[in-house]
Coordinates of C-alpha atoms in Angstrom, one line a residue:
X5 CA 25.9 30.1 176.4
X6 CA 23.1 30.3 179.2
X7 CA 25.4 31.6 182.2
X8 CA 23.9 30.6 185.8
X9 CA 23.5 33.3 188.5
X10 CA 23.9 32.3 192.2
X11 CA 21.7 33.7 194.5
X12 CA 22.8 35.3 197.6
X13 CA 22.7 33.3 200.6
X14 CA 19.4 34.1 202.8
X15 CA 20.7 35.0 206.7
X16 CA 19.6 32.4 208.6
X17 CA 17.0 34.0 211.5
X18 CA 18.3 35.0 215.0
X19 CA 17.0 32.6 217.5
X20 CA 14.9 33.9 220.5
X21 CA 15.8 32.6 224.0
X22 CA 13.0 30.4 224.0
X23 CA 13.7 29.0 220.6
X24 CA 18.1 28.4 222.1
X25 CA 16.3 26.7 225.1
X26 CA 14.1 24.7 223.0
X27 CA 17.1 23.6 220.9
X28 CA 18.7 22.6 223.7
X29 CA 16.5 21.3 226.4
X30 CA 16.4 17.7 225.2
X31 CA 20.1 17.3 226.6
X32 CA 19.3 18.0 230.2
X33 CA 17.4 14.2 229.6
X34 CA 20.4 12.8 227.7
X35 CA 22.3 14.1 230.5
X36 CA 20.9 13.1 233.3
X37 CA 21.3 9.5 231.6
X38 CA 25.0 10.1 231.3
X39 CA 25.7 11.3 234.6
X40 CA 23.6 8.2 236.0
X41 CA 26.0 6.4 233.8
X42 CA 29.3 7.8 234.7
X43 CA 28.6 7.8 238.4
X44 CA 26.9 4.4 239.3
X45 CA 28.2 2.0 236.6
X46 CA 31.8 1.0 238.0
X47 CA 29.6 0.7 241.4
X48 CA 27.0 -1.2 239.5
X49 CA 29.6 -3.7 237.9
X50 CA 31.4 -4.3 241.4
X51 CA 28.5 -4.6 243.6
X52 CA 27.9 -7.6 241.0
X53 CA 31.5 -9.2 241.5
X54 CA 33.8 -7.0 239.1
X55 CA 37.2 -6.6 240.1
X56 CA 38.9 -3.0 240.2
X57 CA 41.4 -3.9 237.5
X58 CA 38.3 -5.4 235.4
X59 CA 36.5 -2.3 235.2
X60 CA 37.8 -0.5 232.4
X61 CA 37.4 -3.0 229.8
X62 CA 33.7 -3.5 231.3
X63 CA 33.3 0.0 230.1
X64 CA 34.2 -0.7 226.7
X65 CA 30.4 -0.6 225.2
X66 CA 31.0 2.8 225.3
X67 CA 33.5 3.7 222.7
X68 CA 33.1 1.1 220.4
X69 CA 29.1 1.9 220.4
X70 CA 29.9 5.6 219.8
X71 CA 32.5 4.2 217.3
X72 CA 30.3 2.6 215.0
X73 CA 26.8 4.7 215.8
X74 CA 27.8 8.3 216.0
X75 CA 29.0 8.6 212.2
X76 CA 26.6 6.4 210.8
X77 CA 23.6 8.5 212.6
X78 CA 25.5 11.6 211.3
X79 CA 25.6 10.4 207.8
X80 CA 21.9 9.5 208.1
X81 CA 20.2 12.4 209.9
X82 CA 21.9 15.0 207.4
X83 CA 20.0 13.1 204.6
X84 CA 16.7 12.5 206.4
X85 CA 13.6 14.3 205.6
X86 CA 10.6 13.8 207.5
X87 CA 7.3 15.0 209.1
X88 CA 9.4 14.7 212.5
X89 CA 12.0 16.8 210.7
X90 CA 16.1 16.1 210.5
X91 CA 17.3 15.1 213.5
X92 CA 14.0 14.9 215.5
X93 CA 13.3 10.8 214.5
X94 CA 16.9 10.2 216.0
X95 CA 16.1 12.1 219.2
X96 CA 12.9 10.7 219.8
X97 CA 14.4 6.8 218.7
X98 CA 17.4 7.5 221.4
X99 CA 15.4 8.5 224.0
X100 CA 12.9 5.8 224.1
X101 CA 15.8 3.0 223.7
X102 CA 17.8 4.5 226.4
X103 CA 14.7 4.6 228.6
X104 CA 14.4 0.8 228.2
X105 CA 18.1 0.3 229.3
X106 CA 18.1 3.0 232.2
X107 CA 15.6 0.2 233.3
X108 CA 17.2 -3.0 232.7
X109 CA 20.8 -2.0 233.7
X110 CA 19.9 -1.5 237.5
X111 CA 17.7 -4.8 237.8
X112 CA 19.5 -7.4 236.3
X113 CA 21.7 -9.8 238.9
X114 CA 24.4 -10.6 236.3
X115 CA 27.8 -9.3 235.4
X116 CA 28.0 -9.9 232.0
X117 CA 24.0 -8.6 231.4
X118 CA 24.7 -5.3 232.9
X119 CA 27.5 -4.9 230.5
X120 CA 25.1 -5.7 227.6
X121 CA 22.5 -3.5 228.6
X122 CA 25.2 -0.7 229.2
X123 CA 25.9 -1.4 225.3
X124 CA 22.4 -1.0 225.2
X125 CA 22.5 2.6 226.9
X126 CA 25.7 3.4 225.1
X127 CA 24.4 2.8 221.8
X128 CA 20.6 4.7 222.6
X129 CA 22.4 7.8 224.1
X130 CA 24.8 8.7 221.2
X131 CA 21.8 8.2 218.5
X132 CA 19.9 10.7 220.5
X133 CA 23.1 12.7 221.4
X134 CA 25.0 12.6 218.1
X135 CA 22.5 14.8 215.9
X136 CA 22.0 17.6 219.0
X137 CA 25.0 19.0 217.7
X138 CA 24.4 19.1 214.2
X139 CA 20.9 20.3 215.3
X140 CA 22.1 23.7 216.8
X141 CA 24.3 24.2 214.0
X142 CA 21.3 23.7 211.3
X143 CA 19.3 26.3 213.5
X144 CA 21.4 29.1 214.8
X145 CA 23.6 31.4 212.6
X146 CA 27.0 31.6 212.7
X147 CA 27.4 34.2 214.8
X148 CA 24.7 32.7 217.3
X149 CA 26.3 29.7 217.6
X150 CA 28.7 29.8 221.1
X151 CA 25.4 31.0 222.2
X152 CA 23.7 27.6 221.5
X153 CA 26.0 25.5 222.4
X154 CA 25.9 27.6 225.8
X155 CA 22.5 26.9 226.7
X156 CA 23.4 23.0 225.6
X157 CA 26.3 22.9 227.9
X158 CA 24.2 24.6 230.5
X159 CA 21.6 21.5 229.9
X160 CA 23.8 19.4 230.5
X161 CA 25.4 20.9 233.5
X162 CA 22.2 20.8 235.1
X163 CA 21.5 17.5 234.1
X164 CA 24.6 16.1 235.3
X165 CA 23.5 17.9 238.7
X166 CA 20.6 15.9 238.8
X167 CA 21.9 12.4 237.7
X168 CA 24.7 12.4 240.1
X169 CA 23.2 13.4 243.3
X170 CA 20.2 11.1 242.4
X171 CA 21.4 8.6 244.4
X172 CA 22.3 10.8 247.7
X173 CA 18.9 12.5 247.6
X174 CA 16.6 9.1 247.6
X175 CA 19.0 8.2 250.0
X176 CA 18.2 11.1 252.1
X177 CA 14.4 10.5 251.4
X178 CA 15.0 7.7 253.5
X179 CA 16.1 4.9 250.5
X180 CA 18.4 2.8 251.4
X181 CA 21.8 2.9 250.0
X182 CA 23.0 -0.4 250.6
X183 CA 22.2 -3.6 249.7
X184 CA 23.4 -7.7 249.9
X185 CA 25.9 -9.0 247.8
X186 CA 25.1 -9.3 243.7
X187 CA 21.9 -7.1 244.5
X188 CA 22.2 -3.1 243.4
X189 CA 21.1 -0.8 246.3
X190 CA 17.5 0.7 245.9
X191 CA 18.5 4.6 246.1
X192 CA 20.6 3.3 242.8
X193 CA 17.4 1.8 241.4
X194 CA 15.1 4.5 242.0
X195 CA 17.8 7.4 240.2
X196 CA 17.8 4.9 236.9
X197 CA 14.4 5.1 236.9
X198 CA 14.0 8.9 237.2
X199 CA 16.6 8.7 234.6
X200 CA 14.2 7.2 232.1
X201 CA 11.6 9.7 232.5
X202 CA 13.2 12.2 232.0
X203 CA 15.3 11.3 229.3
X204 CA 11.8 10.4 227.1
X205 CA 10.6 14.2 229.3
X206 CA 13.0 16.3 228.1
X207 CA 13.8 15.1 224.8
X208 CA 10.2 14.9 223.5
X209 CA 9.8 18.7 225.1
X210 CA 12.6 19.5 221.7
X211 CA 10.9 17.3 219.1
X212 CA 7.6 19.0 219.9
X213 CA 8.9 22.4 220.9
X214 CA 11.1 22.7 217.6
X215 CA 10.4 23.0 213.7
X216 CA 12.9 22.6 211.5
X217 CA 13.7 24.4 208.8
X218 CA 12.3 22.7 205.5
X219 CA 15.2 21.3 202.5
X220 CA 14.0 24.6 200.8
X221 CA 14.7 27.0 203.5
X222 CA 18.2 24.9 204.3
X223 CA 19.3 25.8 200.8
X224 CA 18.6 29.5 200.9
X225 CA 20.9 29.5 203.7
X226 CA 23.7 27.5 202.1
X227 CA 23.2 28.5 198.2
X228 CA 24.7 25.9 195.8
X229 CA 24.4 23.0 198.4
X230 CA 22.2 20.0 197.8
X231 CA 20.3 19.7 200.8
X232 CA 17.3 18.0 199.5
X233 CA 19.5 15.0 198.0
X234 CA 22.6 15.0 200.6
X235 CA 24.8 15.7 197.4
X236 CA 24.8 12.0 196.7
X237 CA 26.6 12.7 193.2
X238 CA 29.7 14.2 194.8
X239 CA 33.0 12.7 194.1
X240 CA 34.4 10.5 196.5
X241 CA 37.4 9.8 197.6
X242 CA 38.8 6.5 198.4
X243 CA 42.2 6.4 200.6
X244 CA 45.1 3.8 199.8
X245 CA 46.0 3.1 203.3
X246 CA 43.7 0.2 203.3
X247 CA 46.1 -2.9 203.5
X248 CA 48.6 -0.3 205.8
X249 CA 45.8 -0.3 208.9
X250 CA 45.1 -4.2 207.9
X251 CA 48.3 -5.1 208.6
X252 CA 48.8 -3.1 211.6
X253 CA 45.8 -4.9 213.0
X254 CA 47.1 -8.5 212.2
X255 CA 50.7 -7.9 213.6
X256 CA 49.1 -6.5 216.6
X257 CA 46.7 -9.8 217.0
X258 CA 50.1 -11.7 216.4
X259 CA 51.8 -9.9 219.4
X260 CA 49.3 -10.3 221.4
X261 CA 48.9 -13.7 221.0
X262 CA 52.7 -15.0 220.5
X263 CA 54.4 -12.6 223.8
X264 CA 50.8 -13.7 226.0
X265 CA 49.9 -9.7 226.3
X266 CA 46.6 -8.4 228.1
X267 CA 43.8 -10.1 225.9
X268 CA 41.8 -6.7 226.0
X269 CA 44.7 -5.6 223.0
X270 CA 42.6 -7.7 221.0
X271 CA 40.0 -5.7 220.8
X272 CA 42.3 -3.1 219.3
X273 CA 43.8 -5.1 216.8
X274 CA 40.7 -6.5 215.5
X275 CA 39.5 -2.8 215.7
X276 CA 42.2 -1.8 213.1
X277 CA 42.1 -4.7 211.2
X278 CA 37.8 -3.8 210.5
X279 CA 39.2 -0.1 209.9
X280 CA 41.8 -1.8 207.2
X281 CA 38.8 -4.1 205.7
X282 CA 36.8 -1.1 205.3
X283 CA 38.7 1.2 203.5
X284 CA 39.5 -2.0 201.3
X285 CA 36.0 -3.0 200.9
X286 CA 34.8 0.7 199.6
X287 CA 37.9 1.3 197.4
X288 CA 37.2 -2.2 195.8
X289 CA 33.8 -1.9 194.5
X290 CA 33.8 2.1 194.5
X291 CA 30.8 2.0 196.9
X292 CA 28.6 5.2 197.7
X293 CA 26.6 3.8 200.5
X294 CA 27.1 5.1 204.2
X295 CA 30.0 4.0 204.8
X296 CA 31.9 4.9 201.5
X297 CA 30.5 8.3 202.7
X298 CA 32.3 8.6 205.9
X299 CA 35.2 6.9 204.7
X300 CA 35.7 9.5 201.8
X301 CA 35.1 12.6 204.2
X302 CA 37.2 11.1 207.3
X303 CA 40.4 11.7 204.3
X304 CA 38.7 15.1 203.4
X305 CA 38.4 16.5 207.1
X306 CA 38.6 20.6 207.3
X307 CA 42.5 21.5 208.4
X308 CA 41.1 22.7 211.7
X309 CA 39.2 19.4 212.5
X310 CA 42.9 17.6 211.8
X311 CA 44.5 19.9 214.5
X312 CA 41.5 19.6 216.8
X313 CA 42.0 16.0 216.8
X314 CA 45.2 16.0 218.3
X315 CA 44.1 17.5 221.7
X316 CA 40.4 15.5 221.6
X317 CA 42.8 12.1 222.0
X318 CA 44.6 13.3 224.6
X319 CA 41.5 15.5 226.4
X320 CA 39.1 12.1 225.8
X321 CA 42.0 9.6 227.7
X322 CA 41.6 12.2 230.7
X323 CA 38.5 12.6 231.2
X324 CA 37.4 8.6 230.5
X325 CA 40.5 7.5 233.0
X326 CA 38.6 9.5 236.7
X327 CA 34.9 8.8 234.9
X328 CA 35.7 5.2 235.9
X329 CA 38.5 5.3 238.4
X330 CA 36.8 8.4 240.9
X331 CA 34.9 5.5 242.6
X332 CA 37.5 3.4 243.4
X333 CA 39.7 6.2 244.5
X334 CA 37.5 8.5 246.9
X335 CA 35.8 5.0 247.9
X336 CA 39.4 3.9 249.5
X337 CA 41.2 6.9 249.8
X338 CA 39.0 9.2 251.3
X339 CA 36.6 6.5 253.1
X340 CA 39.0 3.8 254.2
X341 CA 36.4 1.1 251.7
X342 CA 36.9 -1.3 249.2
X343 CA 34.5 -3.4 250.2
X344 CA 31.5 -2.7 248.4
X345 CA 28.9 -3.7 250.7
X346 CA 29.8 -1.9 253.6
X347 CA 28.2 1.3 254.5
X348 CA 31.6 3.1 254.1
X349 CA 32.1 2.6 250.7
X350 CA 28.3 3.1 249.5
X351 CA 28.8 6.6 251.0
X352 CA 32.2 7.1 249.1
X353 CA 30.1 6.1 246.2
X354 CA 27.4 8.5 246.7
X355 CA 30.0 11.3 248.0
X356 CA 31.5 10.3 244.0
X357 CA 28.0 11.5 242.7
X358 CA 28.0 14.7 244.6
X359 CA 31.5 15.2 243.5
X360 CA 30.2 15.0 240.1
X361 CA 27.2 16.9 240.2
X362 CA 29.4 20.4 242.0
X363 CA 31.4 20.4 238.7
X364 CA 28.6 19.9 236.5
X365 CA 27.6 22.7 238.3
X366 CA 30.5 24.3 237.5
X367 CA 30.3 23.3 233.9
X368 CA 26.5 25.0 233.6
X369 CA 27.8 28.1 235.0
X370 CA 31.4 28.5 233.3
X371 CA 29.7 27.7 229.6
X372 CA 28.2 31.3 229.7
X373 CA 31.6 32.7 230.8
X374 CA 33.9 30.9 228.7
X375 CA 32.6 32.8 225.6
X376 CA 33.6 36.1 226.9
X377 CA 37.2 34.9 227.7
X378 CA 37.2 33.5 223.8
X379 CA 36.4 37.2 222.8
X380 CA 39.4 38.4 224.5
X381 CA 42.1 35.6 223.5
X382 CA 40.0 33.4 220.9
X383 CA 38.4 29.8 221.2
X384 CA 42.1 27.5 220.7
X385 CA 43.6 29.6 223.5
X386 CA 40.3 29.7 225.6
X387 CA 40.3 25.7 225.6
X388 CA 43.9 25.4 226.5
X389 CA 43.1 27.4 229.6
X390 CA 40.2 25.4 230.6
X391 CA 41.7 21.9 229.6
X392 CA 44.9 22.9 232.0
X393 CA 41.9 23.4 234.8
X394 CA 41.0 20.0 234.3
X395 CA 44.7 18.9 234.7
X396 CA 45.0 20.5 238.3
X397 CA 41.4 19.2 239.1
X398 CA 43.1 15.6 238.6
X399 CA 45.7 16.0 240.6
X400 CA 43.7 17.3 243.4
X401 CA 41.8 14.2 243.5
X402 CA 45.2 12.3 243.8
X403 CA 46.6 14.4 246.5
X404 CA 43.2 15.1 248.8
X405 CA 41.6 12.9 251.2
X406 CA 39.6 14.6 252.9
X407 CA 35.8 14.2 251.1
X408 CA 34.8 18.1 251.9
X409 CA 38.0 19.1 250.1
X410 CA 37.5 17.1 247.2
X411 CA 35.3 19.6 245.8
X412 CA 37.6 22.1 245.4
X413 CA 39.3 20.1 242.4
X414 CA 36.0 19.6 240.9
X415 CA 36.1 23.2 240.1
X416 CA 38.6 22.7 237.8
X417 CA 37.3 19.9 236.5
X418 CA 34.2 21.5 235.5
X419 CA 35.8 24.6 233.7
X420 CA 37.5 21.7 231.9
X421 CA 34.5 20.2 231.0
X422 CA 31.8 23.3 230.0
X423 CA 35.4 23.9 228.1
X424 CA 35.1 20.5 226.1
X425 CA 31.4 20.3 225.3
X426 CA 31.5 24.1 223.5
X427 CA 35.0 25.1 222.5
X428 CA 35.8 22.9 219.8
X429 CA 32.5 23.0 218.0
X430 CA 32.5 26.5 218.0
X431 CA 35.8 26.3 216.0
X432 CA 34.9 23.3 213.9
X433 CA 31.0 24.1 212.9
X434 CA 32.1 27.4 211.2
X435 CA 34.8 25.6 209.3
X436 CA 32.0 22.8 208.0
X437 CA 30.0 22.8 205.2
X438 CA 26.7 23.1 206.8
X439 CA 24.8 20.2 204.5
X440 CA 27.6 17.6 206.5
X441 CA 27.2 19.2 210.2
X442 CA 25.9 15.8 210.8
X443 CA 28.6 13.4 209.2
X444 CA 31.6 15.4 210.1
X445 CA 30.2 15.3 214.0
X446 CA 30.1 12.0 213.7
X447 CA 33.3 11.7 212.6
X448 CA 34.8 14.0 215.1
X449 CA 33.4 11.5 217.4
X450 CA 36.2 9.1 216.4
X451 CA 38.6 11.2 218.1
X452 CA 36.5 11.0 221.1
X453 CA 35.6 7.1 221.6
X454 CA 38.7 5.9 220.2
X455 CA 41.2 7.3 223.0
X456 CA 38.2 6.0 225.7
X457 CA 38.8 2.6 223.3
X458 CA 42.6 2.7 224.0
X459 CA 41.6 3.5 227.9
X460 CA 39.2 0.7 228.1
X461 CA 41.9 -2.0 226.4
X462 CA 44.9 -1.0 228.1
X463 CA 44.5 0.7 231.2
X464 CA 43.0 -2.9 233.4
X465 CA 47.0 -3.8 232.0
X466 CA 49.1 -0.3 233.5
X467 CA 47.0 -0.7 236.8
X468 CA 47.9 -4.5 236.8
X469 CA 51.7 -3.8 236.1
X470 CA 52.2 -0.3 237.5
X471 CA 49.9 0.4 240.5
X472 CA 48.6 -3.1 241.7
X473 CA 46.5 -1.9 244.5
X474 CA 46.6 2.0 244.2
X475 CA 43.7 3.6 241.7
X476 CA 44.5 6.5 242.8
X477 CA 47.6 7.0 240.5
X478 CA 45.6 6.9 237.5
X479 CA 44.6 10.3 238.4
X480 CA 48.5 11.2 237.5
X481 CA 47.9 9.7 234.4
X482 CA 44.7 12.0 233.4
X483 CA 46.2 15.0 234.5
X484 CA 49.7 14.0 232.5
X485 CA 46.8 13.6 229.4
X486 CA 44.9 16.9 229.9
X487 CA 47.8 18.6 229.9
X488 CA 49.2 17.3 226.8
X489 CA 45.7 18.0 225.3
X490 CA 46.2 22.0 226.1
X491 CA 49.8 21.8 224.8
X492 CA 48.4 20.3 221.8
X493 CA 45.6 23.4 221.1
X494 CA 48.8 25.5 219.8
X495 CA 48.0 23.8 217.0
X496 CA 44.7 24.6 216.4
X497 CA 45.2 27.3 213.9
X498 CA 41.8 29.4 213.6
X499 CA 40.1 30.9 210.7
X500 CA 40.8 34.9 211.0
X501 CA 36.8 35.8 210.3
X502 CA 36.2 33.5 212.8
X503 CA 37.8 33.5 215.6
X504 CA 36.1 34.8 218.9
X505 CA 32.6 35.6 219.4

């Protein structure tokens, strides 16, 4: 009997800080897109008739986009070998696509074409966003890793600086911030177009700037892992709860339909129902494809990954809830507008970016500091502290109206958030196997976009029913979230070897 000897793993090389800022560089473009995004949309989509109450389920593209996208680019980019490399196609792909929207979205005179071309944008951003993750993971070692994801929240601090104040500093170049009825003010314009370039900048700088390591070298690092053929011979697994989440879906349609609920449930039910169909479909015919794939190693997920995914709903509900209802707030509150021609509330709107960009600001510093706390009381506990920042930065945007002092809670909110981009993958890529960093991101991005989902289908409903007239009270409702999300990191059980840094 021939016995087989398994060769020790080959330490994967320290990375210099030119090769961590080359990792990571192609965010501060992705970035400055999202920032663009979360400051200007909800101003884009009522300058072009939306209602207040409207606006969340506007913003839908983006969870169901990262929904469907995120995994499948995952599953993808792990078993894609190139001359570009892994993940490199998917950045360079994203980045041109987004480019094209960053364009279209601030040009076009019609409701319902913004929204498409923010599905657009939604869709371009998480297939250059999704494998980023993945890609620091494939290149740093485990003990190198809070490092890179550092310099990638530090990216995309400074990106967000940069996409926010956009509009305020062509405005100050002497662009006008205001503009007729139906048409989106030039200052706006100009940011989405700096937007684009350096979105196709930044992230080209990384596909150029970065080799990948070869299928070879990817199994000396991981021994016994089949890199080179994304292990398409492993057993699958194929849940039973098929016809459970089918169901669900249909009785949910039903209620909707037979009690005359908000018609944005819909899109939940007909979510769970496709969920249902799925895990049917794959089970039935015992597919291996893609989405057998994600379907068999959603039921497999590491024990941490479960436990993370408790605080990511809550955390994700928070955060998505002042992304789209800051405008509206600080517009009335704190500038006496609603109307969103005037000149009062198209400085509200730019005071909104500013507001953003301090705590990204905040974010870019806090990411270097928040691995030195983790040393002390571990990456779970470090989280918790930062999500429960978050909390009181919501509830100072509820309480404050004067525009100077709403910085102050953007402190918070920006420990929260350097928190959120680098905590939990800390903890979950050194429970992964490293052949499915890409998948298993992907995956963790359901817990993500699903709770911005539930947001963007039921929250137009709370404000109709609960606070008709007052935005501002949603900001209750993030802080109630965040905090549930740092209740729920007691959970989070980490491995002994690995926790801290």
């Amino acid at each position: 009997m021939t016995t087989l000897i398994r060769q020790p793993a080959r330490e994967k090389p320290r990375q210099s800080f030119w090769g961590l800022w080359n990792i990571s560089f192609g965010y501060f473009g992705i970035q400055i897109a999202f920032a663009l995004q979360n400051a200007n949309v909800s101003r884009i989509f009522q300058s072009l008739g939306s209602s207040v109450d409207d606006l969340a389920f506007l913003w839908i593209a983006g969870p169901v986009t990262g929904l469907i996208v995120q995994p499948l680019i995952g599953y993808h980019s792990d078993r894609t070998w190139g001359f570009l490399g892994r993940r490199r196609p998917y950045f360079l792909a994203g980045a041109v696509l987004a480019g094209l929207a960053l364009i279209g979205l601030p040009n076009t005179g019609l409701l319902l074409l913004a929204a498409a071309f923010l599905w657009l944008l939604d869709a371009s951003l998480n297939v250059a966003m999704e494998p980023f993750r993945a890609f620091a993971g494939d290149m740093t070692p485990d003990d190198q890793r809070a490092q890179a994801f550092a310099f990638q929240t530090c990216f995309i601090g400074a990106g967000a600086v940069l996409g926010s104040l956009a509009p305020a500093l062509f405005n100050w170049l002497g662009i006008p911030n205001v503009a007729p009825e139906g048409v989106i003010p030039p200052s706006v314009r100009y940011s989405f177009y700096l937007g684009a370039a350096a979105m196709v900048f930044s992230v080209g700088w990384t596909v150029l700037r970065v080799r990948e390591y070869s299928p070879d070298e990817m199994a000396e690092f991981d021994p016994g892992s089949d890199h080179d053929h994304g292990a398409e011979h492993e057993p699958l697994i194929y849940p039973r709860s098929g016809p459970f989440w089918t169901i669900a879906g249909i009785v949910m349609l039903g209620l909707v339909q037979a009690l005359a609920l908000d018609k944005q449930l819909y899109v939940l039910g007909a979510g769970l129902c496709a969920f249902g169909l799925i895990q049917i479909g794959v089970r039935a015919t015992s597919a291996r494809g893609a989405l057998a794939h994600i379907v068999s190693d959603l039921a497999q997920m590491p024990v941490q990954m479960r436990q993370l995914a408790f605080a990511q709903f809550f955390t994700w509900i928070g955060f998505f809830i002042v992304w789209i209802y800051t405008t509206p707030v600080v517009t009335a509150q704190a500038f006496g507008a609603t109307d969103t021609t005037s000149l009062a509330y198209n400085e509200g709107a730019d005071w909104v970016g500013i507001m953003f960009a301090f705590y990204n600001g905040v974010a870019a510093v806090a990411a270097f500091l928040l691995p030195i706390l983790a040393r002390r009381i571990g990456n779970a506990a470090t989280h918790a502290v930062g999500l429960l920042c978050g909390a009181a930065g919501f509830v100072g945007i509820l309480l404050i109206r004067n525009p100077d002092a709403l910085l102050l809670p953007m402190v918070g909110m920006g420990i929260a958030w350097a928190s959120v981009l680098s905590m939990p993958y800390v903890i979950l890529t050194r429970v992964l196997p490293p052949r499915k960093f890409g998948i298993y991101i992907g995956i963790f991005n359901f817990f993500i976009v699903i709770p911005q989902l539930v947001v963007a289908t039921l929250m137009g409903g709370v404000m109709r029913s609960f606070f008709p007239g007052e935005p501002r009270w949603t900001m209750l409702v993030a802080a109630l979230m965040m905090t549930a999300a740092a209740a729920a990191m007691i959970l989070v059980k980490e491995n002994a070897k690995v926790t801290g840094e």
